[in-house]
CSV table of C-alpha atoms in Angstrom, one decimal:
chain,number,residue,atom,x,y,z
A,3,MET,CA,-57.4,-230.0,156.5
A,4,SER,CA,-57.0,-233.4,158.1
A,5,ASN,CA,-53.6,-234.2,159.5
A,6,ASP,CA,-54.4,-237.9,159.7
A,7,THR,CA,-51.2,-239.1,157.9
A,8,THR,CA,-51.7,-242.7,158.9
A,9,THR,CA,-54.8,-242.9,156.9
A,10,LEU,CA,-53.1,-241.3,153.9
A,11,LEU,CA,-50.2,-243.8,154.2
A,12,SER,CA,-52.6,-246.6,154.5
A,13,LEU,CA,-54.6,-245.5,151.4
A,14,PHE,CA,-51.4,-245.0,149.5
A,15,GLY,CA,-50.3,-248.6,150.4
A,16,LEU,CA,-53.7,-249.9,149.4
A,17,ALA,CA,-53.5,-248.1,146.0
A,18,GLN,CA,-50.1,-249.5,145.4
A,19,LEU,CA,-51.2,-253.1,146.2
A,20,ALA,CA,-54.3,-252.8,144.1
A,21,ASP,CA,-52.5,-251.2,141.1
A,22,SER,CA,-52.7,-253.4,138.0
A,23,THR,CA,-49.0,-252.4,137.3
A,24,LEU,CA,-47.8,-254.1,140.5
A,25,PRO,CA,-45.2,-256.4,139.0
A,26,VAL,CA,-46.6,-259.8,140.2
A,27,GLY,CA,-47.6,-261.0,136.8
A,28,SER,CA,-51.4,-260.8,137.0
A,29,PHE,CA,-51.6,-259.8,133.4
A,30,SER,CA,-50.4,-263.3,132.4
A,31,PHE,CA,-53.6,-264.9,133.8
A,32,SER,CA,-57.3,-264.9,132.9
A,33,LEU,CA,-58.6,-267.0,135.8
A,34,GLY,CA,-60.1,-269.5,133.4
A,35,LEU,CA,-61.8,-266.9,131.1
A,36,GLU,CA,-59.7,-267.9,128.1
A,37,GLY,CA,-60.9,-271.5,128.4
A,38,ALA,CA,-64.5,-270.4,129.0
A,39,ILE,CA,-64.5,-268.1,125.9
A,40,GLU,CA,-62.8,-270.7,123.7
A,41,ALA,CA,-65.5,-273.3,124.7
A,42,GLY,CA,-68.3,-270.9,124.2
A,43,MET,CA,-69.3,-270.6,127.8
A,44,VAL,CA,-68.8,-266.9,127.8
A,45,GLY,CA,-69.5,-264.7,124.8
A,46,THR,CA,-71.5,-261.7,125.9
A,47,ILE,CA,-71.0,-258.9,128.3
A,48,GLY,CA,-73.8,-260.3,130.5
A,49,GLU,CA,-72.0,-263.7,130.6
A,50,LEU,CA,-68.7,-262.0,131.4
A,51,GLU,CA,-70.3,-260.2,134.3
A,52,GLU,CA,-71.8,-263.5,135.5
A,53,TYR,CA,-68.4,-265.1,135.2
A,54,THR,CA,-66.8,-262.3,137.2
A,55,ILE,CA,-69.4,-262.5,139.9
A,56,GLY,CA,-68.8,-266.3,140.2
A,57,ALA,CA,-65.1,-265.7,140.6
A,58,LEU,CA,-65.7,-263.1,143.3
A,59,TYR,CA,-67.9,-265.5,145.2
A,60,GLY,CA,-65.3,-268.2,144.8
A,61,ALA,CA,-62.6,-265.9,146.1
A,62,ALA,CA,-64.7,-264.9,149.1
A,63,GLU,CA,-65.5,-268.5,150.0
A,64,CYS,CA,-61.8,-269.6,149.9
A,65,ASP,CA,-58.9,-267.3,149.2
A,66,CYS,CA,-60.3,-264.3,151.2
A,67,ILE,CA,-60.9,-266.5,154.3
A,68,ALA,CA,-57.2,-267.4,154.3
A,69,LEU,CA,-56.3,-263.8,153.6
A,70,LEU,CA,-58.2,-262.5,156.6
A,71,GLU,CA,-57.0,-265.4,158.8
A,72,ALA,CA,-53.4,-264.6,157.9
A,73,PHE,CA,-53.8,-260.9,158.3
A,74,ARG,CA,-55.5,-261.1,161.7
A,75,SER,CA,-53.0,-263.8,162.9
A,76,GLY,CA,-50.1,-261.7,161.7
A,77,GLU,CA,-51.4,-258.6,163.5
A,78,SER,CA,-51.4,-260.6,166.7
A,79,GLY,CA,-47.9,-262.1,166.0
A,80,ASP,CA,-49.2,-265.6,165.6
A,81,TYR,CA,-47.1,-266.6,162.5
A,82,ALA,CA,-47.8,-270.3,162.9
A,83,ARG,CA,-51.4,-269.6,162.0
A,84,VAL,CA,-50.3,-267.5,159.0
A,85,ILE,CA,-48.5,-270.6,157.7
A,86,ASP,CA,-51.4,-272.8,158.6
A,87,ALA,CA,-53.7,-270.5,156.5
A,88,ASP,CA,-51.3,-270.8,153.6
A,89,LEU,CA,-51.1,-274.6,153.8
A,90,ARG,CA,-54.8,-274.9,154.2
A,91,LEU,CA,-55.5,-272.7,151.2
A,92,MET,CA,-53.2,-274.7,149.0
A,93,SER,CA,-54.8,-278.0,150.0
A,94,TYR,CA,-58.1,-276.7,148.4
A,95,LYS,CA,-56.5,-275.8,145.1
A,96,SER,CA,-57.4,-278.7,142.8
A,97,ALA,CA,-56.5,-277.2,139.4
A,98,SER,CA,-52.8,-277.2,138.6
A,99,GLU,CA,-52.9,-273.8,136.8
A,100,GLN,CA,-54.6,-272.3,139.8
A,101,ARG,CA,-51.8,-273.5,142.0
A,102,SER,CA,-49.2,-272.2,139.7
A,103,MET,CA,-50.8,-268.8,139.5
A,104,THR,CA,-51.2,-268.2,143.2
A,105,LEU,CA,-47.7,-269.4,144.0
A,106,ARG,CA,-46.1,-267.5,141.2
A,107,MET,CA,-47.8,-264.2,142.1
A,108,GLY,CA,-47.3,-264.9,145.8
A,109,HIS,CA,-43.6,-265.4,145.4
A,110,ARG,CA,-43.2,-262.3,143.2
A,111,LEU,CA,-45.0,-260.2,145.8
A,112,ALA,CA,-42.9,-261.5,148.6
A,113,ASP,CA,-39.8,-260.7,146.6
A,114,LEU,CA,-41.1,-257.3,145.8
A,115,LEU,CA,-42.0,-256.5,149.4
A,116,ARG,CA,-38.6,-257.2,150.8
A,117,SER,CA,-37.2,-254.9,148.2
A,118,ILE,CA,-39.6,-251.9,148.5
A,119,ALA,CA,-40.6,-252.2,152.2
A,120,PRO,CA,-37.9,-254.3,154.0
A,121,SER,CA,-39.0,-255.3,157.5
A,122,SER,CA,-38.4,-258.3,159.7
A,123,LEU,CA,-41.9,-259.6,158.6
A,124,SER,CA,-41.4,-259.2,154.9
A,125,ASN,CA,-37.9,-260.7,155.1
A,126,ASP,CA,-39.0,-263.6,157.3
A,127,PHE,CA,-41.9,-264.4,154.9
A,128,TYR,CA,-39.6,-264.5,151.9
A,129,ASP,CA,-37.3,-266.7,153.9
A,130,TRP,CA,-40.1,-269.1,154.9
A,131,ILE,CA,-41.0,-269.5,151.3
A,132,ARG,CA,-37.4,-270.1,150.3
A,133,ARG,CA,-37.0,-272.7,153.0
A,134,GLU,CA,-40.3,-274.3,152.0
A,135,LEU,CA,-41.8,-273.7,155.4
A,136,THR,CA,-44.8,-272.2,153.7
A,137,PRO,CA,-46.1,-272.4,150.1
A,138,GLY,CA,-46.3,-268.6,149.7
A,139,SER,CA,-49.8,-268.3,148.0
A,140,TYR,CA,-50.9,-264.9,146.7
A,141,PRO,CA,-53.6,-264.2,149.4
A,142,ILE,CA,-51.1,-264.8,152.2
A,143,ALA,CA,-48.4,-262.7,150.5
A,144,GLN,CA,-51.1,-259.9,150.3
A,145,ALA,CA,-51.8,-260.3,154.0
A,146,ILE,CA,-48.1,-259.9,154.7
A,147,ALA,CA,-48.0,-256.9,152.3
A,148,GLY,CA,-51.0,-255.4,154.1
A,149,LEU,CA,-49.3,-255.7,157.4
A,150,THR,CA,-46.1,-254.3,156.1
A,151,LEU,CA,-47.6,-251.3,154.2
A,152,GLY,CA,-50.1,-250.5,157.0
A,153,VAL,CA,-53.2,-251.3,154.9
A,154,GLU,CA,-56.4,-251.8,157.0
A,155,GLU,CA,-58.3,-255.1,156.8
A,156,ARG,CA,-61.3,-254.0,154.7
A,157,GLY,CA,-59.0,-252.2,152.2
A,158,LEU,CA,-57.0,-255.4,151.9
A,159,TYR,CA,-60.1,-257.4,151.3
A,160,ALA,CA,-61.3,-254.9,148.6
A,161,ALA,CA,-57.8,-255.0,147.0
A,162,HIS,CA,-58.0,-258.8,146.7
A,163,LEU,CA,-61.5,-258.9,145.2
A,164,TYR,CA,-60.6,-255.9,142.9
A,165,GLY,CA,-57.6,-257.9,141.7
A,166,VAL,CA,-59.7,-260.9,140.9
A,167,ALA,CA,-62.2,-258.8,138.9
A,168,GLN,CA,-59.5,-256.7,137.3
A,169,THR,CA,-57.6,-259.9,136.1
A,170,ILE,CA,-60.7,-261.3,134.4
A,171,LEU,CA,-61.8,-258.0,132.9
A,172,SER,CA,-58.3,-257.1,131.6
A,173,ALA,CA,-58.1,-260.5,130.0
A,174,SER,CA,-61.5,-260.0,128.5
A,175,LEU,CA,-60.2,-256.9,126.6
A,176,ARG,CA,-57.8,-259.2,124.7
A,177,LEU,CA,-60.2,-262.1,124.3
A,178,MET,CA,-63.6,-260.7,123.3
A,179,ARG,CA,-65.3,-257.7,121.7
A,180,ILE,CA,-65.6,-255.4,124.6
A,181,THR,CA,-64.6,-251.8,125.4
A,182,HIS,CA,-62.8,-250.3,128.4
A,183,PHE,CA,-66.1,-248.5,129.2
A,184,ASP,CA,-67.9,-251.9,129.4
A,185,THR,CA,-65.3,-253.4,131.8
A,186,GLN,CA,-65.3,-250.3,134.0
A,187,ARG,CA,-69.1,-250.4,134.1
A,188,ILE,CA,-68.9,-254.0,135.3
A,189,LEU,CA,-66.3,-253.1,137.9
A,190,ARG,CA,-68.5,-250.3,139.2
A,191,LYS,CA,-71.5,-252.6,139.3
A,192,LEU,CA,-69.7,-255.2,141.4
A,193,ALA,CA,-68.6,-252.9,144.2
A,194,PRO,CA,-71.7,-253.4,146.3
A,195,LEU,CA,-71.3,-257.2,145.9
A,196,CYS,CA,-67.8,-256.9,147.4
A,197,GLU,CA,-69.3,-255.1,150.4
A,198,ARG,CA,-71.9,-257.9,150.9
A,199,LEU,CA,-69.2,-260.6,150.5
A,200,TYR,CA,-67.1,-259.0,153.3
A,201,ASN,CA,-70.2,-258.6,155.5
A,202,HIS,CA,-71.3,-262.2,155.0
A,203,TYR,CA,-68.0,-264.2,154.7
A,204,GLY,CA,-65.6,-261.9,156.7
A,205,GLU,CA,-66.0,-263.7,160.0
A,206,LEU,CA,-65.7,-267.2,158.6
A,207,THR,CA,-62.8,-269.5,159.7
A,208,LEU,CA,-60.5,-271.9,157.8
A,209,GLU,CA,-63.0,-274.6,158.7
A,210,ASP,CA,-65.6,-272.9,156.6
A,211,MET,CA,-63.6,-272.7,153.4
A,212,THR,CA,-65.3,-274.2,150.3
A,213,SER,CA,-63.9,-275.0,146.9
A,214,TRP,CA,-67.1,-275.8,145.0
A,215,SER,CA,-67.6,-273.8,141.8
A,216,PRO,CA,-68.5,-276.4,139.1
A,217,SER,CA,-68.6,-274.0,136.1
A,218,LEU,CA,-65.4,-272.2,137.1
A,219,SER,CA,-63.7,-275.6,137.6
A,220,LEU,CA,-64.9,-276.6,134.1
A,221,ALA,CA,-63.5,-273.4,132.7
A,222,ALA,CA,-60.1,-274.1,134.4
A,223,SER,CA,-60.2,-277.6,133.2
A,224,LEU,CA,-61.0,-276.6,129.6
A,225,HIS,CA,-58.0,-274.2,129.7
A,226,GLU,CA,-55.6,-276.8,131.1
A,227,LYS,CA,-56.6,-279.3,128.4
A,228,GLY,CA,-57.3,-276.8,125.6
A,229,SER,CA,-55.2,-275.2,123.0
A,230,GLY,CA,-55.7,-271.5,124.0
A,231,ARG,CA,-52.5,-270.2,125.4
A,232,LEU,CA,-52.6,-266.4,125.4
A,233,PHE,CA,-52.8,-266.6,129.2
A,234,MET,CA,-51.3,-269.0,131.7
A,235,ASN,CA,-54.7,-270.0,133.2
B,11,MET,CA,-77.5,-276.2,167.0
B,12,THR,CA,-79.6,-279.3,167.0
B,13,THR,CA,-81.8,-280.0,170.0
B,14,THR,CA,-83.8,-283.1,168.8
B,15,ARG,CA,-82.5,-286.5,169.7
B,16,GLY,CA,-82.6,-288.5,166.5
B,17,LYS,CA,-81.3,-291.9,165.5
B,18,TYR,CA,-77.7,-292.9,166.0
B,19,GLY,CA,-76.5,-295.3,163.3
B,20,VAL,CA,-73.1,-296.9,163.1
B,21,ILE,CA,-71.3,-299.1,160.6
B,22,GLU,CA,-67.8,-300.4,161.1
B,23,LEU,CA,-66.3,-302.5,158.3
B,24,GLY,CA,-62.9,-304.1,158.3
B,25,PHE,CA,-61.6,-305.8,155.2
B,26,GLN,CA,-58.6,-308.1,155.0
B,27,LEU,CA,-57.0,-310.3,152.4
B,28,ASP,CA,-57.3,-314.1,153.2
B,29,SER,CA,-54.7,-316.7,152.2
B,30,THR,CA,-56.3,-317.3,148.8
B,31,GLY,CA,-56.1,-313.6,147.8
B,32,ARG,CA,-59.8,-313.0,148.4
B,33,THR,CA,-60.9,-309.9,150.4
B,34,THR,CA,-63.1,-310.9,153.3
B,35,LEU,CA,-65.2,-308.8,155.6
B,36,ARG,CA,-63.3,-309.6,158.9
B,37,HIS,CA,-65.0,-307.0,161.1
B,38,LEU,CA,-68.6,-305.9,160.9
B,39,HIS,CA,-70.3,-303.8,163.6
B,40,ARG,CA,-73.6,-302.2,162.9
B,41,ARG,CA,-76.2,-300.3,164.9
B,42,VAL,CA,-79.6,-299.8,163.5
B,43,PRO,CA,-81.0,-298.0,161.5
B,44,MET,CA,-77.7,-298.7,159.5
B,45,VAL,CA,-77.5,-302.2,158.2
B,46,VAL,CA,-74.9,-304.2,156.3
B,47,GLN,CA,-75.7,-307.9,155.7
B,48,GLN,CA,-72.6,-309.5,154.2
B,49,ALA,CA,-69.9,-309.1,151.6
B,50,LEU,CA,-70.9,-310.1,148.1
B,51,TYR,CA,-68.7,-311.4,145.2
B,52,PHE,CA,-70.3,-310.8,141.9
B,53,ASP,CA,-68.0,-308.5,140.0
B,54,GLU,CA,-66.7,-310.7,137.2
B,55,GLN,CA,-63.8,-308.3,136.5
B,56,LEU,CA,-62.6,-308.4,140.1
B,57,PRO,CA,-64.0,-311.6,141.5
B,58,ASP,CA,-62.0,-311.4,144.7
B,59,MET,CA,-63.2,-308.0,145.5
B,60,ALA,CA,-65.8,-307.7,148.4
B,61,THR,CA,-68.9,-305.7,147.5
B,62,VAL,CA,-70.9,-304.2,150.4
B,63,TYR,CA,-74.2,-302.3,150.3
B,64,MET,CA,-75.0,-300.0,153.2
B,65,LEU,CA,-78.7,-299.9,153.9
B,66,SER,CA,-80.9,-298.0,156.3
B,67,SER,CA,-83.9,-299.5,157.9
B,68,GLY,CA,-85.1,-296.2,159.4
B,69,GLY,CA,-86.5,-294.3,156.5
B,70,PRO,CA,-85.0,-290.9,155.6
B,71,VAL,CA,-82.4,-289.0,157.6
B,72,VAL,CA,-84.4,-286.8,160.0
B,73,GLN,CA,-83.5,-284.0,162.3
B,74,GLY,CA,-81.1,-284.9,165.1
B,75,ASP,CA,-79.8,-288.0,163.3
B,76,ARG,CA,-76.2,-288.8,163.7
B,77,TYR,CA,-74.4,-291.5,161.8
B,78,ARG,CA,-70.9,-292.8,162.0
B,79,VAL,CA,-69.2,-295.0,159.3
B,80,GLU,CA,-65.7,-296.4,159.7
B,81,VAL,CA,-64.1,-298.5,157.0
B,82,GLU,CA,-60.7,-300.0,157.1
B,83,LEU,CA,-58.9,-302.0,154.3
B,84,GLY,CA,-55.9,-304.0,155.2
B,85,LYS,CA,-52.8,-304.5,153.0
B,86,GLY,CA,-53.9,-305.4,149.4
B,87,ALA,CA,-57.6,-305.7,150.2
B,88,MET,CA,-60.2,-304.6,147.6
B,89,ALA,CA,-63.7,-303.4,148.3
B,90,HIS,CA,-66.6,-301.8,146.5
B,91,ILE,CA,-69.0,-299.9,148.8
B,92,SER,CA,-72.3,-298.4,147.8
B,93,THR,CA,-75.8,-297.8,149.3
B,94,GLY,CA,-78.9,-299.8,148.7
B,95,ALA,CA,-80.9,-296.7,147.8
B,96,ALA,CA,-80.7,-293.0,147.5
B,97,THR,CA,-80.3,-291.2,150.9
B,98,VAL,CA,-83.2,-288.8,151.4
B,99,VAL,CA,-82.7,-286.1,154.0
B,100,ALA,CA,-86.1,-285.1,155.3
B,101,SER,CA,-87.4,-281.6,156.0
B,102,MET,CA,-86.4,-280.2,159.4
B,103,GLU,CA,-87.5,-277.5,161.8
B,104,PRO,CA,-85.5,-274.3,162.1
B,105,GLY,CA,-82.1,-274.8,163.9
B,106,GLU,CA,-82.2,-278.6,163.4
B,107,GLU,CA,-79.7,-280.6,161.4
B,108,ALA,CA,-78.3,-284.1,160.9
B,109,HIS,CA,-74.7,-285.3,160.7
B,110,LEU,CA,-72.6,-288.1,159.2
B,111,ARG,CA,-69.0,-288.6,160.1
B,112,GLN,CA,-67.0,-291.1,158.0
B,113,THR,CA,-63.4,-292.3,158.4
B,114,ILE,CA,-61.7,-294.5,155.8
B,115,THR,CA,-58.3,-296.0,156.2
B,116,LEU,CA,-56.4,-297.8,153.4
B,117,ASP,CA,-53.3,-299.8,154.0
B,118,GLU,CA,-50.6,-300.3,151.4
B,119,GLU,CA,-51.8,-301.5,148.0
B,120,ALA,CA,-55.5,-301.5,149.2
B,121,TYR,CA,-58.1,-300.5,146.7
B,122,LEU,CA,-61.5,-299.0,147.5
B,123,GLU,CA,-64.4,-298.0,145.3
B,124,TRP,CA,-66.9,-295.8,147.2
B,125,LEU,CA,-69.8,-295.0,144.9
B,126,PRO,CA,-73.1,-294.5,146.8
B,127,LEU,CA,-76.4,-293.6,145.2
B,128,PRO,CA,-77.5,-289.9,145.3
B,129,LEU,CA,-78.1,-287.8,148.3
B,130,ILE,CA,-81.5,-286.0,148.1
B,131,PRO,CA,-81.8,-283.0,150.5
B,132,SER,CA,-85.5,-282.1,150.9
B,133,ARG,CA,-87.0,-278.7,151.5
B,134,GLU,CA,-85.6,-277.1,154.7
B,135,ALA,CA,-83.1,-279.9,155.3
B,136,SER,CA,-79.8,-279.2,156.9
B,137,TYR,CA,-77.1,-281.9,156.6
B,138,LYS,CA,-73.4,-282.1,157.2
B,139,ALA,CA,-71.1,-285.0,156.2
B,140,THR,CA,-67.4,-285.0,156.9
B,141,THR,CA,-65.1,-287.7,155.6
B,142,GLU,CA,-61.5,-288.2,156.7
B,143,ILE,CA,-59.4,-290.5,154.6
B,144,LEU,CA,-56.0,-291.9,155.5
B,145,ILE,CA,-54.4,-293.6,152.5
B,146,ALA,CA,-51.1,-295.3,152.2
B,147,PRO,CA,-49.1,-294.0,149.2
B,148,SER,CA,-49.4,-297.3,147.3
B,149,ALA,CA,-53.2,-297.6,147.9
B,150,SER,CA,-55.9,-296.4,145.5
B,151,LEU,CA,-59.3,-294.9,146.1
B,152,LEU,CA,-62.3,-293.8,144.0
B,153,PHE,CA,-64.5,-291.7,146.2
B,154,GLY,CA,-67.7,-290.6,144.5
B,155,GLU,CA,-70.9,-288.8,145.6
B,156,VAL,CA,-73.9,-287.5,143.8
B,157,VAL,CA,-76.3,-284.8,145.1
B,158,ALA,CA,-79.7,-283.9,143.8
B,159,CYS,CA,-81.4,-280.5,143.9
B,160,GLY,CA,-84.2,-282.0,146.0
B,161,ARG,CA,-87.2,-284.2,145.5
B,162,LYS,CA,-88.0,-283.4,141.9
B,163,HIS,CA,-91.6,-284.8,142.1
B,164,HIS,CA,-92.2,-282.3,145.0
B,165,ASN,CA,-90.9,-279.6,142.7
B,166,GLU,CA,-88.0,-278.9,145.1
B,167,TYR,CA,-85.1,-277.1,143.5
B,168,PHE,CA,-82.3,-276.3,146.0
B,169,ASP,CA,-84.9,-275.6,148.7
B,170,PHE,CA,-82.8,-277.2,151.5
B,171,ARG,CA,-81.5,-274.9,154.2
B,172,GLN,CA,-77.8,-276.0,154.3
B,173,LEU,CA,-75.6,-278.7,152.8
B,174,HIS,CA,-72.0,-279.2,153.9
B,175,LEU,CA,-70.0,-282.1,152.5
B,176,SER,CA,-66.2,-282.2,153.1
B,177,GLN,CA,-63.4,-284.6,152.5
B,178,MET,CA,-59.8,-284.5,153.7
B,179,VAL,CA,-57.3,-287.0,152.4
B,180,CYS,CA,-54.0,-287.5,154.2
B,181,HIS,CA,-51.0,-289.8,153.9
B,182,PRO,CA,-49.9,-291.7,157.0
B,183,SER,CA,-47.0,-289.2,157.2
B,184,GLY,CA,-49.6,-286.5,158.0
B,185,ARG,CA,-49.2,-284.9,154.6
B,186,VAL,CA,-52.5,-283.5,153.3
B,187,VAL,CA,-53.1,-284.8,149.8
B,188,THR,CA,-56.2,-282.6,149.3
B,189,ARG,CA,-59.3,-281.1,150.9
B,190,GLN,CA,-62.6,-280.9,149.1
B,191,SER,CA,-65.4,-279.0,150.5
B,192,LEU,CA,-68.9,-278.1,149.3
B,193,HIS,CA,-70.9,-275.7,151.5
B,194,ILE,CA,-74.2,-274.6,150.1
B,195,THR,CA,-76.6,-272.2,151.8
B,196,PRO,CA,-79.1,-271.4,149.1
B,197,THR,CA,-80.4,-268.3,151.0
B,198,VAL,CA,-77.0,-266.8,150.8
B,199,ARG,CA,-75.9,-268.0,147.3
B,200,ARG,CA,-78.3,-269.6,144.9
B,201,PRO,CA,-76.8,-272.8,143.4
B,202,GLU,CA,-78.4,-272.1,140.0
B,203,GLN,CA,-75.9,-269.2,139.6
B,204,TRP,CA,-73.9,-269.5,136.4
B,205,ALA,CA,-70.6,-270.3,138.2
B,206,LEU,CA,-72.2,-273.1,140.2
B,207,MET,CA,-75.0,-275.3,138.6
B,208,GLY,CA,-75.7,-272.9,135.7
B,209,GLY,CA,-79.4,-274.0,135.7
B,210,LEU,CA,-78.8,-277.8,135.9
B,211,SER,CA,-80.1,-279.9,138.8
B,212,HIS,CA,-77.7,-282.6,139.9
B,213,PHE,CA,-74.0,-282.7,140.6
B,214,GLY,CA,-71.5,-285.3,141.4
B,215,SER,CA,-67.8,-285.6,142.1
B,216,LEU,CA,-65.2,-288.4,141.9
B,217,LEU,CA,-62.0,-288.1,143.9
B,218,ILE,CA,-59.4,-290.5,142.6
B,219,VAL,CA,-56.2,-291.0,144.7
B,220,ALA,CA,-53.6,-293.5,143.4
B,221,PRO,CA,-49.9,-293.7,142.9
B,222,PRO,CA,-48.7,-290.8,140.6
B,223,PRO,CA,-47.8,-292.7,137.5
B,224,LYS,CA,-51.4,-294.1,137.3
B,225,ILE,CA,-52.9,-290.7,138.0
B,226,GLN,CA,-50.8,-289.1,135.3
B,227,SER,CA,-52.0,-291.5,132.6
B,228,LEU,CA,-55.6,-291.4,133.9
B,229,TYR,CA,-55.5,-287.6,133.7
B,230,GLU,CA,-54.3,-287.7,130.1
B,231,ALA,CA,-57.2,-290.1,129.3
B,232,LEU,CA,-59.9,-287.9,130.8
B,233,HIS,CA,-61.3,-284.8,129.1
B,234,PRO,CA,-63.6,-282.0,130.1
B,235,THR,CA,-67.1,-282.0,128.6
B,236,LEU,CA,-69.5,-279.2,127.9
B,237,SER,CA,-73.0,-279.6,126.5
B,238,HIS,CA,-76.4,-278.2,127.3
B,239,ASP,CA,-77.2,-280.9,129.8
B,240,LEU,CA,-73.8,-282.2,131.0
B,241,ARG,CA,-70.6,-280.6,132.2
B,242,VAL,CA,-67.6,-282.5,133.3
B,243,SER,CA,-64.4,-281.0,134.7
B,244,VAL,CA,-61.1,-282.7,135.4
B,245,ALA,CA,-58.3,-281.5,137.7
B,246,LEU,CA,-54.9,-282.9,138.5
B,247,LEU,CA,-53.9,-282.6,142.2
B,248,ALA,CA,-50.4,-281.5,143.3
B,249,GLU,CA,-47.6,-283.9,142.5
B,250,SER,CA,-50.0,-286.1,140.5
B,251,CYS,CA,-51.3,-287.7,143.8
B,252,GLY,CA,-54.9,-287.6,142.6
B,253,ALA,CA,-57.5,-286.3,140.3
B,254,VAL,CA,-60.8,-284.6,140.9
B,255,VAL,CA,-63.7,-285.0,138.5
B,256,GLY,CA,-66.8,-282.8,138.8
B,257,VAL,CA,-70.0,-283.6,137.0
B,258,VAL,CA,-73.1,-281.4,136.6
B,259,GLY,CA,-76.1,-282.7,134.8
B,260,ASP,CA,-79.9,-282.6,134.4
B,261,SER,CA,-80.7,-285.9,136.1
B,262,SER,CA,-79.3,-288.3,138.7
B,263,GLU,CA,-79.2,-291.0,136.0
B,264,ARG,CA,-77.0,-288.9,133.8
B,265,VAL,CA,-74.7,-287.9,136.6
B,266,LEU,CA,-74.5,-291.4,138.0
B,267,THR,CA,-73.8,-292.9,134.6
B,268,THR,CA,-71.1,-290.4,133.8
B,269,LEU,CA,-69.4,-290.9,137.1
B,270,ARG,CA,-69.5,-294.7,136.7
B,271,THR,CA,-68.0,-294.4,133.2
B,272,ILE,CA,-65.2,-292.3,134.5
B,273,ALA,CA,-64.8,-294.6,137.5
B,274,SER,CA,-64.5,-297.5,135.1
B,275,VAL,CA,-61.7,-295.7,133.2
B,276,ALA,CA,-60.0,-295.1,136.5
B,277,ARG,CA,-60.3,-298.8,137.5
B,278,GLN,CA,-58.9,-299.7,134.1
B,279,GLU,CA,-55.8,-297.6,134.8
B,280,ILE,CA,-55.4,-298.8,138.4
B,281,LYS,CA,-56.4,-302.5,138.3
B,282,GLY,CA,-56.2,-303.2,134.6
B,283,VAL,CA,-59.9,-304.0,134.2
B,284,GLY,CA,-63.0,-301.9,133.7
B,285,MET,CA,-66.3,-302.0,135.7
B,286,PRO,CA,-69.2,-304.2,134.7
B,287,ARG,CA,-72.4,-302.6,133.7
B,288,GLU,CA,-74.5,-301.3,136.5
B,289,PHE,CA,-77.6,-303.5,137.4
B,290,ALA,CA,-80.6,-302.4,135.4
B,291,TRP,CA,-82.6,-302.0,138.7
B,292,ARG,CA,-80.2,-299.5,140.2
């Protein structure tokens, strides 16, 4: 029997962060899927899978770069760079519902953290948000949570991408004719992609962030201007 | 890392209002192959606005080329800047690339329309363009760009090696209004993916920055579009400081026409008049 309790603690923290019942409100969002379905952009399981793949790439090219930058900077005690990553990430968020989502979830996670795992870092991060020193986006809050709960970098990366896919697929259960088996099949299929995304984008810097996903931008835009309001984005 | 020494082109433009309210081109510095001849005044809707076409006498952008463009608009000045033709980026050897660095500065109440003709990256081209924009809170900017999938008559479809276009918009206070960045490496992620081009061939964007009340009413006037050959998205930036329009279409004509129509709506909101029809030969 292994006595590596650090690994078990880390895995437990990771499971808690990736859990869909984590009370940060992810169930309120569809990452644009509601608009895409309403407009007829997504209607089949194949199209849903394509949509989810696009969202994962989009996260890897933007949010995940900020997440890793904040995590690595936090590990070395460089909190000015954590804030810089947060500000930089928000400057790339063009759609207003995207901004609302990441801030709402980030603030909730920061609040939750100081309650369940109080530490100088989790308290400070909440205080920075309250004093408007940093926006408090969700990927940065996740980085702080990873540091606080002892989650290792690759696990944190996986948790973020899993959360993106999970948000879309959970929403799809309420928006289209699809079963839990279908969504779990898609999730399983996407695991190797997450590995590739980490290997390719994991060493990029804030200068390499990109915000270009025309079809996803259109889906977000259709939702903001549309009538579908089961979800907040 | 580029090793080839290519062309080094420069354009510096400084616009100022004269005592009659007309915008004049007070400062012009150019270094071949980039050429600007003079300011023109033919826009019947804004007759005091200076129109300038940036030309290149050196053929396509080739490996090792570096270009620098600096544009400054004084208080209340108005300018429309475009290119005389599409910008073709030629094929390059492995490891080679070309760069464009642009800085745009708008003083209080200045107004700039920046609507160049398409960028066409050829097979194996690698091109990077960075634009830094410093804009006073009362000034307005329409910054457009259109990119083709390649030279269609050569059957090129996203066969370039790398394309990196970025814009950063700041207020003089240092506050970042927005960053926009497009970074495509087709060998890593194919642009025809559903989430990107979804099978279409040309894309364009229009970044509109203006005082919040004008942006708010403009955003309400614009609507996303979805059809088999055209997709238009609209986003409202934080605190209504700007709007971003994305256009994906099946031809440069369609994307250019759509962007110009939206730019005309934006001009109507900002200056109270629309744009004239584009010349038939452009």
